[in-house]
Amino acid sequence: TLQNKVLSAANTYINSLSQEQQKDKRNLYKAIASIDNPWIAFEKLESILGPHGFESEIKRNLNNALKCQVPKTYIDLWNLGISGILTLNIDRLASRGFHESGVKETLIERSGFDVKALIGNITTVGSGKFIANLHGVFEDPQTWVFTEVRRKALFSDPRYAEFVRNVLQYCTIVMLGVSAHDIAVREHLAKLKSD
């Protein structure tokens, strides 16, 4: 849905340009329709809109998540006594759910490129709860992982890979809203299997 909304914004932006400026951007726009990989599609959308336009469009479309009612599932998960959440969303609902749950433990929250700080916390009793915002957080576009370049950079970080591998090896995993077939999960499982 987000990709379609940003795609629509890109089309509007292209239509606002002069005929000369539209040509290259229109070709990029047309190519997006045949792309199955969302990271590559978002990368092309960022090329069309520019970094600031891309960030603005993402924020405009996800801004409601900062004010909406937290889905009860997040609150219920924290009340079950889970150790943490690895989220692929930048919407901060996992964090808001923790604070609304009434859980009295410390919360350690990190974004994709900084999850290495969570290594050692996932199985240590009394170390508090954690949230790994694997694709970043809404407020900080520098943490976002929407494009293929950013995904590759994140996946090639050995400490990030170590953290995800430790979670997969030592924790019971419950997947909500994503399956093991999703590229963001599948690559980690394939790497773990090959290791």
PDB file of C-alpha atoms in Angstrom:
ATOM      1  CA  THR A   1       0.000   0.000   0.000  1.00  0.00           C
ATOM      2  CA  LEU A   2       2.776   2.402   0.916  1.00  0.00           C
ATOM      3  CA  GLN A   3       4.577   1.669  -2.331  1.00  0.00           C
ATOM      4  CA  ASN A   4       1.400   2.404  -4.330  1.00  0.00           C
ATOM      5  CA  LYS A   5       0.869   5.683  -2.493  1.00  0.00           C
ATOM      6  CA  VAL A   6       4.447   6.795  -3.107  1.00  0.00           C
ATOM      7  CA  LEU A   7       4.096   5.659  -6.728  1.00  0.00           C
ATOM      8  CA  SER A   8       1.023   7.863  -7.093  1.00  0.00           C
ATOM      9  CA  ALA A   9       2.914  10.813  -5.586  1.00  0.00           C
ATOM     10  CA  ALA A  10       5.777  10.183  -8.022  1.00  0.00           C
ATOM     11  CA  ASN A  11       3.339  10.300 -10.942  1.00  0.00           C
ATOM     12  CA  THR A  12       1.898  13.597  -9.685  1.00  0.00           C
ATOM     13  CA  TYR A  13       5.412  14.982  -9.293  1.00  0.00           C
ATOM     14  CA  ILE A  14       6.413  13.903 -12.812  1.00  0.00           C
ATOM     15  CA  ASN A  15       3.295  15.528 -14.267  1.00  0.00           C
ATOM     16  CA  SER A  16       4.288  18.818 -12.616  1.00  0.00           C
ATOM     17  CA  LEU A  17       7.613  18.895 -14.500  1.00  0.00           C
ATOM     18  CA  SER A  18       8.349  20.327 -17.917  1.00  0.00           C
ATOM     19  CA  GLN A  19       8.236  17.933 -20.909  1.00  0.00           C
ATOM     20  CA  GLU A  20      12.041  17.905 -21.026  1.00  0.00           C
ATOM     21  CA  GLN A  21      12.360  16.997 -17.321  1.00  0.00           C
ATOM     22  CA  GLN A  22       9.621  14.351 -17.516  1.00  0.00           C
ATOM     23  CA  LYS A  23      11.327  12.071 -20.029  1.00  0.00           C
ATOM     24  CA  ASP A  24      13.888  10.252 -17.823  1.00  0.00           C
ATOM     25  CA  LYS A  25      11.666  10.199 -14.771  1.00  0.00           C
ATOM     26  CA  ARG A  26       8.734   8.830 -16.794  1.00  0.00           C
ATOM     27  CA  ASN A  27      10.943   5.913 -17.986  1.00  0.00           C
ATOM     28  CA  LEU A  28      11.927   5.145 -14.376  1.00  0.00           C
ATOM     29  CA  TYR A  29       8.277   5.345 -13.364  1.00  0.00           C
ATOM     30  CA  LYS A  30       7.181   2.890 -16.078  1.00  0.00           C
ATOM     31  CA  ALA A  31       9.902   0.421 -15.062  1.00  0.00           C
ATOM     32  CA  ILE A  32       8.584   0.224 -11.494  1.00  0.00           C
ATOM     33  CA  ALA A  33       5.406  -1.587 -12.576  1.00  0.00           C
ATOM     34  CA  SER A  34       7.408  -4.678 -13.594  1.00  0.00           C
ATOM     35  CA  ILE A  35       9.541  -4.838 -10.432  1.00  0.00           C
ATOM     36  CA  ASP A  36       8.650  -7.500  -7.852  1.00  0.00           C
ATOM     37  CA  ASN A  37      11.351  -6.504  -5.361  1.00  0.00           C
ATOM     38  CA  PRO A  38      10.003  -3.689  -3.134  1.00  0.00           C
ATOM     39  CA  TRP A  39      13.503  -2.473  -2.239  1.00  0.00           C
ATOM     40  CA  ILE A  40      14.367  -1.904  -5.891  1.00  0.00           C
ATOM     41  CA  ALA A  41      10.976  -0.283  -6.510  1.00  0.00           C
ATOM     42  CA  PHE A  42      11.481   2.106  -3.586  1.00  0.00           C
ATOM     43  CA  GLU A  43      14.992   2.857  -4.806  1.00  0.00           C
ATOM     44  CA  LYS A  44      13.589   3.942  -8.184  1.00  0.00           C
ATOM     45  CA  LEU A  45      10.892   5.980  -6.447  1.00  0.00           C
ATOM     46  CA  GLU A  46      13.588   7.740  -4.436  1.00  0.00           C
ATOM     47  CA  SER A  47      15.411   8.471  -7.709  1.00  0.00           C
ATOM     48  CA  ILE A  48      12.265  10.077  -9.104  1.00  0.00           C
ATOM     49  CA  LEU A  49      11.316  12.116  -6.032  1.00  0.00           C
ATOM     50  CA  GLY A  50      14.809  12.833  -4.702  1.00  0.00           C
ATOM     51  CA  PRO A  51      15.836  11.983  -1.113  1.00  0.00           C
ATOM     52  CA  HIS A  52      13.871  14.810   0.532  1.00  0.00           C
ATOM     53  CA  GLY A  53      10.743  14.274  -1.566  1.00  0.00           C
ATOM     54  CA  PHE A  54      10.927  10.523  -0.890  1.00  0.00           C
ATOM     55  CA  GLU A  55      11.269  11.049   2.885  1.00  0.00           C
ATOM     56  CA  SER A  56       8.427  13.571   2.904  1.00  0.00           C
ATOM     57  CA  GLU A  57       6.130  11.216   1.037  1.00  0.00           C
ATOM     58  CA  ILE A  58       6.893   8.283   3.378  1.00  0.00           C
ATOM     59  CA  LYS A  59       6.310  10.475   6.424  1.00  0.00           C
ATOM     60  CA  ARG A  60       3.105  11.932   4.994  1.00  0.00           C
ATOM     61  CA  ASN A  61       1.704   8.450   4.433  1.00  0.00           C
ATOM     62  CA  LEU A  62       2.767   6.983   7.781  1.00  0.00           C
ATOM     63  CA  ASN A  63       2.159  10.013   9.982  1.00  0.00           C
ATOM     64  CA  ASN A  64      -1.180   8.627  11.214  1.00  0.00           C
ATOM     65  CA  ALA A  65       0.603   5.677  12.834  1.00  0.00           C
ATOM     66  CA  LEU A  66       2.069   8.056  15.402  1.00  0.00           C
ATOM     67  CA  LYS A  67      -1.407   9.110  16.552  1.00  0.00           C
ATOM     68  CA  CYS A  68      -3.647   6.115  15.899  1.00  0.00           C
ATOM     69  CA  GLN A  69      -4.830   3.755  18.584  1.00  0.00           C
ATOM     70  CA  VAL A  70      -2.228   1.053  19.204  1.00  0.00           C
ATOM     71  CA  PRO A  71      -3.529  -2.305  17.967  1.00  0.00           C
ATOM     72  CA  LYS A  72      -4.427  -4.455  20.977  1.00  0.00           C
ATOM     73  CA  THR A  73      -2.181  -7.234  19.653  1.00  0.00           C
ATOM     74  CA  TYR A  74       0.951  -5.252  20.529  1.00  0.00           C
ATOM     75  CA  ILE A  75      -0.225  -4.655  24.085  1.00  0.00           C
ATOM     76  CA  ASP A  76      -1.282  -8.294  24.472  1.00  0.00           C
ATOM     77  CA  LEU A  77       2.106  -9.510  23.224  1.00  0.00           C
ATOM     78  CA  TRP A  78       3.987  -7.477  25.816  1.00  0.00           C
ATOM     79  CA  ASN A  79       1.599  -8.663  28.542  1.00  0.00           C
ATOM     80  CA  LEU A  80       2.366 -12.285  27.559  1.00  0.00           C
ATOM     81  CA  GLY A  81       5.902 -11.747  28.831  1.00  0.00           C
ATOM     82  CA  ILE A  82       7.769 -11.829  25.531  1.00  0.00           C
ATOM     83  CA  SER A  83      11.422 -10.794  25.599  1.00  0.00           C
ATOM     84  CA  GLY A  84      11.236  -8.555  22.587  1.00  0.00           C
ATOM     85  CA  ILE A  85       9.970  -7.681  19.158  1.00  0.00           C
ATOM     86  CA  LEU A  86      11.817  -7.565  15.869  1.00  0.00           C
ATOM     87  CA  THR A  87       9.730  -5.298  13.706  1.00  0.00           C
ATOM     88  CA  LEU A  88      10.034  -4.529  10.010  1.00  0.00           C
ATOM     89  CA  ASN A  89       7.750  -1.499  10.426  1.00  0.00           C
ATOM     90  CA  ILE A  90       8.982   2.021  11.107  1.00  0.00           C
ATOM     91  CA  ASP A  91       5.655   3.045  12.693  1.00  0.00           C
ATOM     92  CA  ARG A  92       6.701   2.807  16.393  1.00  0.00           C
ATOM     93  CA  LEU A  93       3.580   0.799  17.282  1.00  0.00           C
ATOM     94  CA  ALA A  94       5.660  -1.872  19.056  1.00  0.00           C
ATOM     95  CA  SER A  95       7.170   0.806  21.301  1.00  0.00           C
ATOM     96  CA  ARG A  96       3.858   2.513  21.947  1.00  0.00           C
ATOM     97  CA  GLY A  97       2.322  -0.883  22.729  1.00  0.00           C
ATOM     98  CA  PHE A  98       5.052  -1.567  25.297  1.00  0.00           C
ATOM     99  CA  HIS A  99       4.404   1.729  27.081  1.00  0.00           C
ATOM    100  CA  GLU A 100       0.645   1.108  27.096  1.00  0.00           C
ATOM    101  CA  SER A 101       1.022  -2.489  28.322  1.00  0.00           C
ATOM    102  CA  GLY A 102       1.980  -1.634  31.878  1.00  0.00           C
ATOM    103  CA  VAL A 103       5.079  -3.868  31.755  1.00  0.00           C
ATOM    104  CA  LYS A 104       7.474  -2.441  34.329  1.00  0.00           C
ATOM    105  CA  GLU A 105      10.777  -3.656  32.888  1.00  0.00           C
ATOM    106  CA  THR A 106      13.383  -1.579  31.114  1.00  0.00           C
ATOM    107  CA  LEU A 107      12.957  -1.269  27.352  1.00  0.00           C
ATOM    108  CA  ILE A 108      16.003  -1.184  25.103  1.00  0.00           C
ATOM    109  CA  GLU A 109      15.165  -0.035  21.591  1.00  0.00           C
ATOM    110  CA  ARG A 110      17.515   0.031  18.607  1.00  0.00           C
ATOM    111  CA  SER A 111      17.266   0.500  14.847  1.00  0.00           C
ATOM    112  CA  GLY A 112      18.648  -1.767  12.126  1.00  0.00           C
ATOM    113  CA  PHE A 113      22.201  -0.484  11.927  1.00  0.00           C
ATOM    114  CA  ASP A 114      22.437  -0.271  15.733  1.00  0.00           C
ATOM    115  CA  VAL A 115      20.860  -3.610  16.731  1.00  0.00           C
ATOM    116  CA  LYS A 116      24.343  -4.914  17.458  1.00  0.00           C
ATOM    117  CA  ALA A 117      23.896  -3.187  20.837  1.00  0.00           C
ATOM    118  CA  LEU A 118      21.199  -5.776  21.612  1.00  0.00           C
ATOM    119  CA  ILE A 119      23.569  -8.743  21.251  1.00  0.00           C
ATOM    120  CA  GLY A 120      23.663 -10.465  24.616  1.00  0.00           C
ATOM    121  CA  ASN A 121      20.329  -9.040  25.752  1.00  0.00           C
ATOM    122  CA  ILE A 122      18.064 -11.524  24.029  1.00  0.00           C
ATOM    123  CA  THR A 123      18.571 -14.426  26.429  1.00  0.00           C
ATOM    124  CA  THR A 124      19.867 -12.729  29.575  1.00  0.00           C
ATOM    125  CA  VAL A 125      17.302 -12.878  32.367  1.00  0.00           C
ATOM    126  CA  GLY A 126      16.698  -9.472  33.910  1.00  0.00           C
ATOM    127  CA  SER A 127      18.189  -7.542  31.020  1.00  0.00           C
ATOM    128  CA  GLY A 128      14.835  -5.971  30.210  1.00  0.00           C
ATOM    129  CA  LYS A 129      12.751  -6.062  27.073  1.00  0.00           C
ATOM    130  CA  PHE A 130      13.925  -5.092  23.604  1.00  0.00           C
ATOM    131  CA  ILE A 131      12.626  -3.791  20.306  1.00  0.00           C
ATOM    132  CA  ALA A 132      14.730  -4.143  17.193  1.00  0.00           C
ATOM    133  CA  ASN A 133      13.343  -1.736  14.603  1.00  0.00           C
ATOM    134  CA  LEU A 134      15.073  -3.608  11.789  1.00  0.00           C
ATOM    135  CA  HIS A 135      14.019  -1.176   9.056  1.00  0.00           C
ATOM    136  CA  GLY A 136      14.382   1.975  11.133  1.00  0.00           C
ATOM    137  CA  VAL A 137      12.094   4.373  12.957  1.00  0.00           C
ATOM    138  CA  PHE A 138       9.710   6.958  11.578  1.00  0.00           C
ATOM    139  CA  GLU A 139      11.375   9.965  13.191  1.00  0.00           C
ATOM    140  CA  ASP A 140      14.843   9.274  11.754  1.00  0.00           C
ATOM    141  CA  PRO A 141      15.047   8.729   7.978  1.00  0.00           C
ATOM    142  CA  GLN A 142      18.754   7.942   8.360  1.00  0.00           C
ATOM    143  CA  THR A 143      17.694   4.644   9.950  1.00  0.00           C
ATOM    144  CA  TRP A 144      15.236   3.665   7.202  1.00  0.00           C
ATOM    145  CA  VAL A 145      15.778   0.558   5.103  1.00  0.00           C
ATOM    146  CA  PHE A 146      13.475   0.959   2.117  1.00  0.00           C
ATOM    147  CA  THR A 147      15.949   0.722  -0.772  1.00  0.00           C
ATOM    148  CA  GLU A 148      18.088  -2.116  -2.121  1.00  0.00           C
ATOM    149  CA  VAL A 149      21.280  -0.188  -1.355  1.00  0.00           C
ATOM    150  CA  ARG A 150      20.282   0.219   2.300  1.00  0.00           C
ATOM    151  CA  ARG A 151      19.079  -3.402   2.569  1.00  0.00           C
ATOM    152  CA  LYS A 152      22.377  -4.715   1.215  1.00  0.00           C
ATOM    153  CA  ALA A 153      24.347  -2.467   3.557  1.00  0.00           C
ATOM    154  CA  LEU A 154      22.320  -3.686   6.531  1.00  0.00           C
ATOM    155  CA  PHE A 155      22.487  -7.362   5.581  1.00  0.00           C
ATOM    156  CA  SER A 156      26.255  -7.154   5.054  1.00  0.00           C
ATOM    157  CA  ASP A 157      26.856  -5.759   8.555  1.00  0.00           C
ATOM    158  CA  PRO A 158      28.283  -8.757  10.455  1.00  0.00           C
ATOM    159  CA  ARG A 159      26.981  -7.560  13.831  1.00  0.00           C
ATOM    160  CA  TYR A 160      23.456  -7.188  12.435  1.00  0.00           C
ATOM    161  CA  ALA A 161      23.693 -10.700  10.976  1.00  0.00           C
ATOM    162  CA  GLU A 162      24.978 -11.998  14.327  1.00  0.00           C
ATOM    163  CA  PHE A 163      22.067 -10.438  16.207  1.00  0.00           C
ATOM    164  CA  VAL A 164      19.428 -11.878  13.854  1.00  0.00           C
ATOM    165  CA  ARG A 165      21.183 -15.270  13.829  1.00  0.00           C
ATOM    166  CA  ASN A 166      21.236 -15.319  17.663  1.00  0.00           C
ATOM    167  CA  VAL A 167      17.524 -14.526  17.810  1.00  0.00           C
ATOM    168  CA  LEU A 168      16.742 -17.293  15.321  1.00  0.00           C
ATOM    169  CA  GLN A 169      18.930 -19.807  17.194  1.00  0.00           C
ATOM    170  CA  TYR A 170      18.085 -19.069  20.806  1.00  0.00           C
ATOM    171  CA  CYS A 171      14.547 -17.691  20.863  1.00  0.00           C
ATOM    172  CA  THR A 172      11.085 -18.978  20.148  1.00  0.00           C
ATOM    173  CA  ILE A 173       9.871 -16.991  17.152  1.00  0.00           C
ATOM    174  CA  VAL A 174       6.266 -16.007  16.493  1.00  0.00           C
ATOM    175  CA  MET A 175       5.746 -14.281  13.149  1.00  0.00           C
ATOM    176  CA  LEU A 176       2.878 -11.832  12.788  1.00  0.00           C
ATOM    177  CA  GLY A 177       2.161 -10.055   9.531  1.00  0.00           C
ATOM    178  CA  VAL A 178       5.158 -11.658   7.825  1.00  0.00           C
ATOM    179  CA  SER A 179       6.067 -15.182   6.817  1.00  0.00           C
ATOM    180  CA  ALA A 180       9.287 -17.125   6.516  1.00  0.00           C
ATOM    181  CA  HIS A 181       8.968 -16.651   2.744  1.00  0.00           C
ATOM    182  CA  ASP A 182       9.362 -12.864   2.971  1.00  0.00           C
ATOM    183  CA  ILE A 183      12.766 -11.837   1.598  1.00  0.00           C
ATOM    184  CA  ALA A 184      13.526  -9.972   4.832  1.00  0.00           C
ATOM    185  CA  VAL A 185      13.206 -13.270   6.737  1.00  0.00           C
ATOM    186  CA  ARG A 186      14.098 -15.871   4.105  1.00  0.00           C
ATOM    187  CA  GLU A 187      17.658 -14.647   3.573  1.00  0.00           C
ATOM    188  CA  HIS A 188      18.414 -14.889   7.296  1.00  0.00           C
ATOM    189  CA  LEU A 189      16.978 -18.411   7.520  1.00  0.00           C
ATOM    190  CA  ALA A 190      18.969 -19.510   4.459  1.00  0.00           C
ATOM    191  CA  LYS A 191      22.169 -18.086   5.952  1.00  0.00           C
ATOM    192  CA  LEU A 192      21.477 -19.791   9.295  1.00  0.00           C
ATOM    193  CA  LYS A 193      20.895 -23.091   7.499  1.00  0.00           C
ATOM    194  CA  SER A 194      24.136 -22.774   5.523  1.00  0.00           C
ATOM    195  CA  ASP A 195      26.052 -21.930   8.725  1.00  0.00           C
TER     196      ASP A 195
END
